[in-house]
CSV table of C-alpha atoms in Angstrom, one decimal:
chain,number,residue,atom,x,y,z
F,146,MET,CA,49.1,-42.4,-60.9
F,147,THR,CA,50.5,-40.9,-57.7
F,148,GLY,CA,48.3,-42.3,-54.7
F,149,LEU,CA,48.3,-41.2,-51.1
F,150,LEU,CA,48.5,-44.4,-49.2
F,151,PHE,CA,47.7,-44.4,-45.5
F,152,ASP,CA,49.5,-47.3,-43.8
F,153,THR,CA,49.0,-46.5,-40.3
F,154,PHE,CA,47.7,-44.0,-38.2
F,155,ASP,CA,49.3,-42.1,-35.0
F,156,VAL,CA,46.6,-42.3,-32.5
F,157,HIS,CA,48.6,-39.9,-29.5
F,158,ARG,CA,49.4,-36.8,-32.3
F,159,ARG,CA,47.0,-34.7,-33.8
F,160,CYS,CA,47.7,-32.7,-37.2
F,161,ILE,CA,46.4,-29.3,-38.1
F,162,VAL,CA,45.3,-29.3,-42.0
F,163,SER,CA,43.1,-26.5,-43.5
F,164,ARG,CA,40.5,-27.6,-46.1
F,165,ASN,CA,39.3,-24.9,-48.7
F,166,VAL,CA,36.0,-26.2,-50.3
F,167,ALA,CA,34.9,-22.7,-51.4
F,168,ASP,CA,35.7,-23.5,-54.8
F,169,SER,CA,33.6,-26.5,-54.5
F,170,PRO,CA,30.5,-26.6,-54.2
F,171,TYR,CA,27.5,-28.7,-53.6
F,172,VAL,CA,25.8,-30.6,-56.4
F,173,LEU,CA,21.9,-29.6,-55.7
F,174,TRP,CA,19.7,-30.3,-59.0
F,175,GLY,CA,22.0,-33.2,-60.0
F,176,ALA,CA,21.0,-35.1,-56.5
F,177,PRO,CA,24.0,-35.8,-54.0
F,178,THR,CA,24.9,-39.4,-56.0
F,179,MET,CA,28.3,-38.8,-55.8
F,180,ALA,CA,29.6,-35.3,-55.9
F,181,ASP,CA,33.3,-34.5,-56.5
F,182,GLY,CA,33.4,-31.3,-54.3
F,183,SER,CA,31.2,-30.8,-51.3
F,184,ALA,CA,30.3,-27.7,-49.2
F,185,ILE,CA,30.6,-30.5,-45.9
F,186,GLU,CA,34.1,-28.8,-44.7
F,187,TRP,CA,35.4,-32.1,-43.4
F,188,THR,CA,35.3,-34.3,-46.6
F,189,ASP,CA,36.2,-33.6,-50.2
F,190,ALA,CA,33.3,-35.7,-51.9
F,191,THR,CA,30.5,-37.5,-51.3
F,192,TRP,CA,29.0,-40.9,-52.7
F,193,ASN,CA,24.9,-42.7,-52.0
F,194,PRO,CA,24.8,-46.4,-52.7
F,195,VAL,CA,22.1,-45.6,-50.2
F,196,THR,CA,19.7,-42.7,-50.4
F,197,GLY,CA,16.7,-42.3,-47.8
F,198,CYS,CA,16.4,-42.9,-44.0
F,199,THR,CA,13.6,-42.7,-40.8
F,200,LYS,CA,14.1,-40.3,-37.5
F,201,ILE,CA,15.1,-42.2,-34.7
F,202,THR,CA,16.4,-39.5,-32.4
F,203,SER,CA,15.9,-36.1,-31.5
F,204,GLY,CA,18.9,-35.3,-33.5
F,205,CYS,CA,17.2,-36.1,-36.8
F,206,ASP,CA,14.5,-33.7,-36.4
F,207,ASN,CA,15.7,-30.9,-39.0
F,208,CYS,CA,17.2,-33.5,-40.9
F,209,TYR,CA,19.3,-31.8,-44.1
F,210,ALA,CA,18.9,-34.9,-46.3
F,211,ALA,CA,15.3,-35.5,-45.6
F,212,ARG,CA,14.4,-31.6,-46.1
F,213,PHE,CA,16.1,-31.7,-49.6
F,214,SER,CA,14.8,-35.4,-50.7
F,215,GLU,CA,11.8,-34.3,-50.3
F,216,ARG,CA,11.6,-30.9,-52.1
F,217,PHE,CA,11.4,-33.2,-55.1
F,218,ARG,CA,8.9,-36.3,-53.9
F,219,GLY,CA,6.7,-37.0,-57.2
F,220,VAL,CA,9.2,-35.2,-60.0
F,221,PRO,CA,9.1,-37.8,-62.4
F,222,GLY,CA,12.7,-39.1,-63.5
F,223,HIS,CA,14.5,-37.5,-60.9
F,224,PRO,CA,16.7,-39.3,-58.2
F,225,PHE,CA,14.4,-38.6,-55.7
F,226,GLU,CA,11.0,-39.0,-56.9
F,227,SER,CA,10.4,-41.3,-54.0
F,228,GLY,CA,11.5,-38.5,-51.8
F,229,PHE,CA,13.3,-39.7,-48.6
F,230,ASP,CA,11.9,-43.3,-48.9
F,231,LEU,CA,14.6,-45.7,-48.1
F,232,THR,CA,16.4,-46.9,-51.5
F,233,LEU,CA,19.1,-48.9,-52.6
F,234,ARG,CA,21.3,-47.8,-55.3
F,235,PRO,CA,23.0,-50.8,-56.8
F,236,GLU,CA,24.0,-49.0,-60.0
F,237,ARG,CA,26.5,-46.3,-58.1
F,238,LEU,CA,28.1,-49.3,-55.9
F,239,LYS,CA,31.6,-49.1,-58.5
F,240,GLN,CA,31.3,-45.4,-58.5
F,241,PRO,CA,34.5,-44.5,-56.2
F,242,LEU,CA,36.4,-46.9,-58.3
F,243,SER,CA,36.4,-44.6,-61.5
F,244,TRP,CA,37.9,-41.7,-59.1
F,245,LYS,CA,41.5,-42.0,-59.7
F,246,ARG,CA,42.6,-39.3,-57.6
F,247,SER,CA,42.8,-39.5,-54.1
F,248,ARG,CA,39.7,-38.1,-51.9
F,249,MET,CA,38.2,-38.0,-48.8
F,250,ILE,CA,34.4,-39.5,-49.4
F,251,PHE,CA,31.7,-39.0,-47.2
F,252,VAL,CA,29.6,-42.3,-47.6
F,253,ASN,CA,25.9,-41.5,-47.5
F,254,SER,CA,25.6,-38.3,-46.5
F,255,MET,CA,21.8,-38.6,-47.6
F,256,SER,CA,21.3,-42.1,-45.4
F,257,ASP,CA,22.7,-44.1,-42.8
F,258,LEU,CA,24.5,-47.0,-44.3
F,259,PHE,CA,23.0,-48.9,-41.2
F,260,HIS,CA,19.9,-48.6,-41.4
F,261,LYS,CA,17.8,-52.0,-40.3
F,262,GLN,CA,16.4,-52.3,-43.5
F,263,VAL,CA,19.5,-52.0,-45.4
F,264,PRO,CA,20.4,-56.0,-46.5
F,265,ARG,CA,23.9,-57.1,-45.0
F,266,GLU,CA,24.6,-58.4,-48.3
F,267,PHE,CA,24.1,-54.8,-49.7
F,268,ILE,CA,26.4,-53.7,-46.8
F,269,ASP,CA,28.8,-56.0,-47.9
F,270,ARG,CA,29.3,-54.8,-51.5
F,271,VAL,CA,29.6,-51.1,-50.2
F,272,PHE,CA,32.4,-52.5,-48.1
F,273,ASP,CA,33.5,-54.2,-51.0
F,274,THR,CA,34.1,-51.0,-53.0
F,275,MET,CA,35.9,-49.4,-50.3
F,276,GLU,CA,38.2,-52.0,-49.7
F,277,ALA,CA,39.4,-52.3,-53.3
F,278,ALA,CA,39.4,-48.1,-53.6
F,279,ASP,CA,42.3,-47.7,-51.1
F,280,TRP,CA,43.6,-44.7,-52.8
F,281,HIS,CA,40.8,-42.9,-51.2
F,282,VAL,CA,39.9,-42.4,-47.8
F,283,PHE,CA,36.2,-43.3,-46.7
F,284,GLN,CA,34.6,-41.6,-43.7
F,285,VAL,CA,31.0,-43.9,-42.8
F,286,LEU,CA,29.0,-42.0,-40.1
F,287,THR,CA,25.7,-43.5,-38.4
F,288,LYS,CA,23.1,-42.8,-35.8
F,289,ARG,CA,22.6,-47.3,-35.7
F,290,SER,CA,25.9,-47.7,-33.7
F,291,SER,CA,25.3,-51.1,-32.1
F,292,ILE,CA,24.5,-52.6,-35.8
F,293,MET,CA,27.5,-50.9,-37.3
F,294,ARG,CA,29.8,-52.5,-34.1
F,295,ASP,CA,28.3,-56.0,-34.9
F,296,TYR,CA,28.8,-55.7,-38.8
F,297,LEU,CA,32.3,-54.5,-38.1
F,298,LYS,CA,33.0,-57.5,-35.8
F,299,ARG,CA,31.6,-60.0,-37.9
F,300,ARG,CA,33.7,-58.5,-41.4
F,301,TYR,CA,36.8,-58.1,-39.8
F,302,ARG,CA,36.9,-60.8,-37.0
F,303,ASN,CA,40.2,-62.2,-38.4
F,304,VAL,CA,41.8,-59.1,-40.0
F,305,ALA,CA,42.7,-55.9,-39.2
F,306,PRO,CA,40.3,-53.4,-40.6
F,307,PRO,CA,41.7,-51.4,-43.3
F,308,ALA,CA,43.1,-47.9,-42.7
F,309,HIS,CA,41.7,-45.8,-44.9
F,310,ILE,CA,37.9,-46.6,-43.9
F,311,TRP,CA,37.1,-44.5,-41.4
F,312,LEU,CA,33.8,-44.7,-39.1
F,313,GLY,CA,31.8,-42.7,-37.0
F,314,VAL,CA,28.8,-42.3,-34.9
F,315,SER,CA,26.8,-39.3,-34.2
F,316,VAL,CA,26.2,-37.6,-30.8
F,317,GLU,CA,23.8,-34.8,-30.8
F,318,ASP,CA,23.5,-34.4,-26.8
F,319,GLY,CA,24.5,-36.3,-23.6
F,320,ARG,CA,21.7,-38.7,-24.3
F,321,ALA,CA,23.5,-40.0,-27.4
F,322,LYS,CA,26.5,-40.9,-25.4
F,323,GLY,CA,26.1,-44.5,-25.8
F,324,ARG,CA,26.8,-44.6,-29.2
F,325,ILE,CA,30.7,-43.8,-28.2
F,326,GLU,CA,30.7,-47.1,-26.2
F,327,HIS,CA,29.3,-49.2,-29.4
F,328,LEU,CA,32.0,-47.4,-31.6
F,329,ARG,CA,35.2,-47.8,-29.2
F,330,GLN,CA,33.9,-51.8,-29.4
F,331,ALA,CA,34.0,-51.7,-33.1
F,332,PRO,CA,37.2,-53.2,-34.8
F,333,ALA,CA,38.0,-49.7,-36.8
F,334,ALA,CA,41.5,-48.0,-37.7
F,335,VAL,CA,40.2,-44.8,-36.8
F,336,ARG,CA,37.2,-43.9,-35.1
F,337,PHE,CA,35.4,-40.3,-35.6
F,338,LEU,CA,32.5,-38.6,-33.4
F,339,SER,CA,30.2,-36.4,-35.3
F,340,ILE,CA,28.9,-33.7,-32.7
F,341,GLU,CA,26.9,-32.2,-35.0
F,342,PRO,CA,23.7,-30.8,-34.5
F,343,LEU,CA,24.8,-30.1,-31.2
F,344,ILE,CA,21.5,-29.5,-29.3
F,345,GLY,CA,22.4,-29.6,-25.8
F,346,PRO,CA,25.6,-30.4,-23.4
F,347,VAL,CA,27.3,-33.9,-23.9
F,348,GLY,CA,28.9,-33.2,-20.7
F,349,PRO,CA,31.8,-35.5,-19.5
F,350,MET,CA,33.2,-38.1,-22.1
F,351,SER,CA,35.8,-40.9,-22.6
F,352,LEU,CA,37.5,-40.0,-26.0
F,353,ASP,CA,39.9,-43.4,-25.7
F,354,GLY,CA,40.1,-45.1,-28.6
F,355,ILE,CA,38.4,-42.1,-30.6
F,356,HIS,CA,40.4,-40.4,-33.1
F,357,TRP,CA,38.9,-37.0,-34.4
F,358,VAL,CA,35.8,-35.0,-33.2
F,359,ILE,CA,33.8,-32.9,-35.6
F,360,ALA,CA,31.4,-30.2,-33.6
F,361,GLY,CA,29.0,-28.0,-35.1
F,362,GLY,CA,25.5,-26.4,-34.8
F,363,GLU,CA,22.2,-27.2,-36.7
F,364,SER,CA,21.6,-25.2,-39.6
F,365,GLY,CA,17.8,-24.8,-41.7
F,366,PRO,CA,14.7,-23.3,-41.2
F,367,GLY,CA,13.8,-24.0,-37.5
F,368,ALA,CA,17.6,-24.3,-36.4
F,369,ARG,CA,18.2,-25.0,-32.5
F,370,PRO,CA,20.8,-22.9,-31.2
F,371,MET,CA,24.0,-24.1,-29.7
F,372,HIS,CA,25.4,-22.4,-26.9
F,373,ILE,CA,28.9,-21.6,-26.9
F,374,ASP,CA,29.4,-23.5,-23.7
F,375,TRP,CA,28.6,-26.9,-25.2
F,376,ALA,CA,30.9,-26.1,-27.9
F,377,ARG,CA,33.7,-25.3,-25.6
F,378,GLU,CA,33.2,-28.2,-23.5
F,379,VAL,CA,33.5,-30.8,-26.6
F,380,ARG,CA,36.7,-28.8,-27.6
F,381,ASP,CA,38.4,-28.7,-24.2
F,382,GLN,CA,38.0,-32.1,-23.7
F,383,CYS,CA,39.4,-32.8,-27.1
F,384,GLU,CA,42.6,-31.3,-26.0
F,385,GLU,CA,42.5,-32.4,-22.4
F,386,GLN,CA,42.6,-36.0,-24.2
F,387,GLU,CA,44.6,-35.2,-27.3
F,388,VAL,CA,42.1,-35.9,-29.7
F,389,ALA,CA,42.1,-33.7,-33.2
F,390,PHE,CA,38.8,-31.4,-32.9
F,391,PHE,CA,37.2,-29.9,-36.0
F,392,PHE,CA,34.5,-27.1,-35.5
F,393,LYS,CA,32.6,-26.9,-38.7
F,394,GLN,CA,29.7,-24.2,-38.0
F,395,TRP,CA,27.3,-22.4,-35.9
F,396,GLY,CA,24.8,-23.0,-37.9
F,397,GLY,CA,21.8,-20.7,-38.5
F,398,ILE,CA,19.1,-20.3,-41.2
F,399,ARG,CA,22.2,-21.5,-43.3
F,400,PRO,CA,25.3,-23.2,-42.5
F,401,LYS,CA,27.3,-20.4,-43.0
F,402,THR,CA,25.3,-18.3,-41.6
F,403,GLY,CA,27.4,-17.7,-38.0
F,404,GLY,CA,30.8,-18.5,-39.6
F,405,ARG,CA,33.3,-21.0,-38.1
F,406,ASP,CA,35.3,-19.4,-35.5
F,407,LEU,CA,35.1,-20.7,-32.1
F,408,ASP,CA,37.1,-18.5,-29.5
F,409,GLY,CA,38.6,-16.5,-32.4
F,410,ARG,CA,40.0,-19.2,-34.5
F,411,GLU,CA,38.9,-21.9,-36.9
F,412,TRP,CA,39.2,-25.4,-35.6
F,413,ASN,CA,40.3,-27.9,-38.6
F,414,GLU,CA,42.2,-30.7,-36.9
F,415,LEU,CA,42.2,-34.1,-38.5
F,416,PRO,CA,43.6,-37.6,-37.9
F,417,ALA,CA,47.3,-37.4,-38.4
F,418,PRO,CA,48.0,-40.6,-41.0
F,419,VAL,CA,51.6,-41.6,-41.4
F,420,ALA,CA,51.4,-41.6,-45.1
F,421,SER,CA,53.7,-42.2,-47.8
F,422,ARG,CA,53.1,-41.9,-51.7
F,423,ALA,CA,53.7,-44.7,-54.2
F,424,ALA,CA,54.4,-44.1,-57.9
């Protein structure tokens, strides 16, 4: 087997990589337990050892995961028979170990791993799997930034955090910028921001210690429009502070409604790993 090993990361360089997922549709009816192929432009696959969540900020108002899950509440035998109620899925904990080809895997696309009701012991088991499956890159995203920070400080108190586990926080507008500082305080090899849905101006922000920024507009029924100046402000700060920038979408009634161009081009930058291949 040939695997991609991420040894270290150059936090001062940026790498522009085009990612084409047009031929890898998102799995809808099967309920995205672990989808090899995702319509999310910045990842390759999704893995959901936890599903369900509760809304805590205005960025959650039109949550796609809640909308999808609630369609199946009460359907006997369906993975979302309980709708968007928080549910631990221990039978899925080992799934990434069976995927032998390297992938970028978005963890808990249908939940938040650091929800207060997820036991620490269960989070430990998720991290055990991620650490063991080191031929993948795992992307963990949360709005519960202080809980994640405290967990990472305990887990990696005496060891370096793995380079293949990327940690991120959602920042939907300027009121959520405190999460960036929590992320900065967390031990992580790669830190990223998901500024999506961008529902208001973020304003000035320090990106010191941040390696990647994703921005995008909201999609689905009742999607709130994103002003072009808000997106430009984020992009320009990334360029000024030499942080990789990825523009996901304008949004609208459907994710692809407005396309992905910002000022005449697609922005597909990723953190720049120093990678080596081993047989």
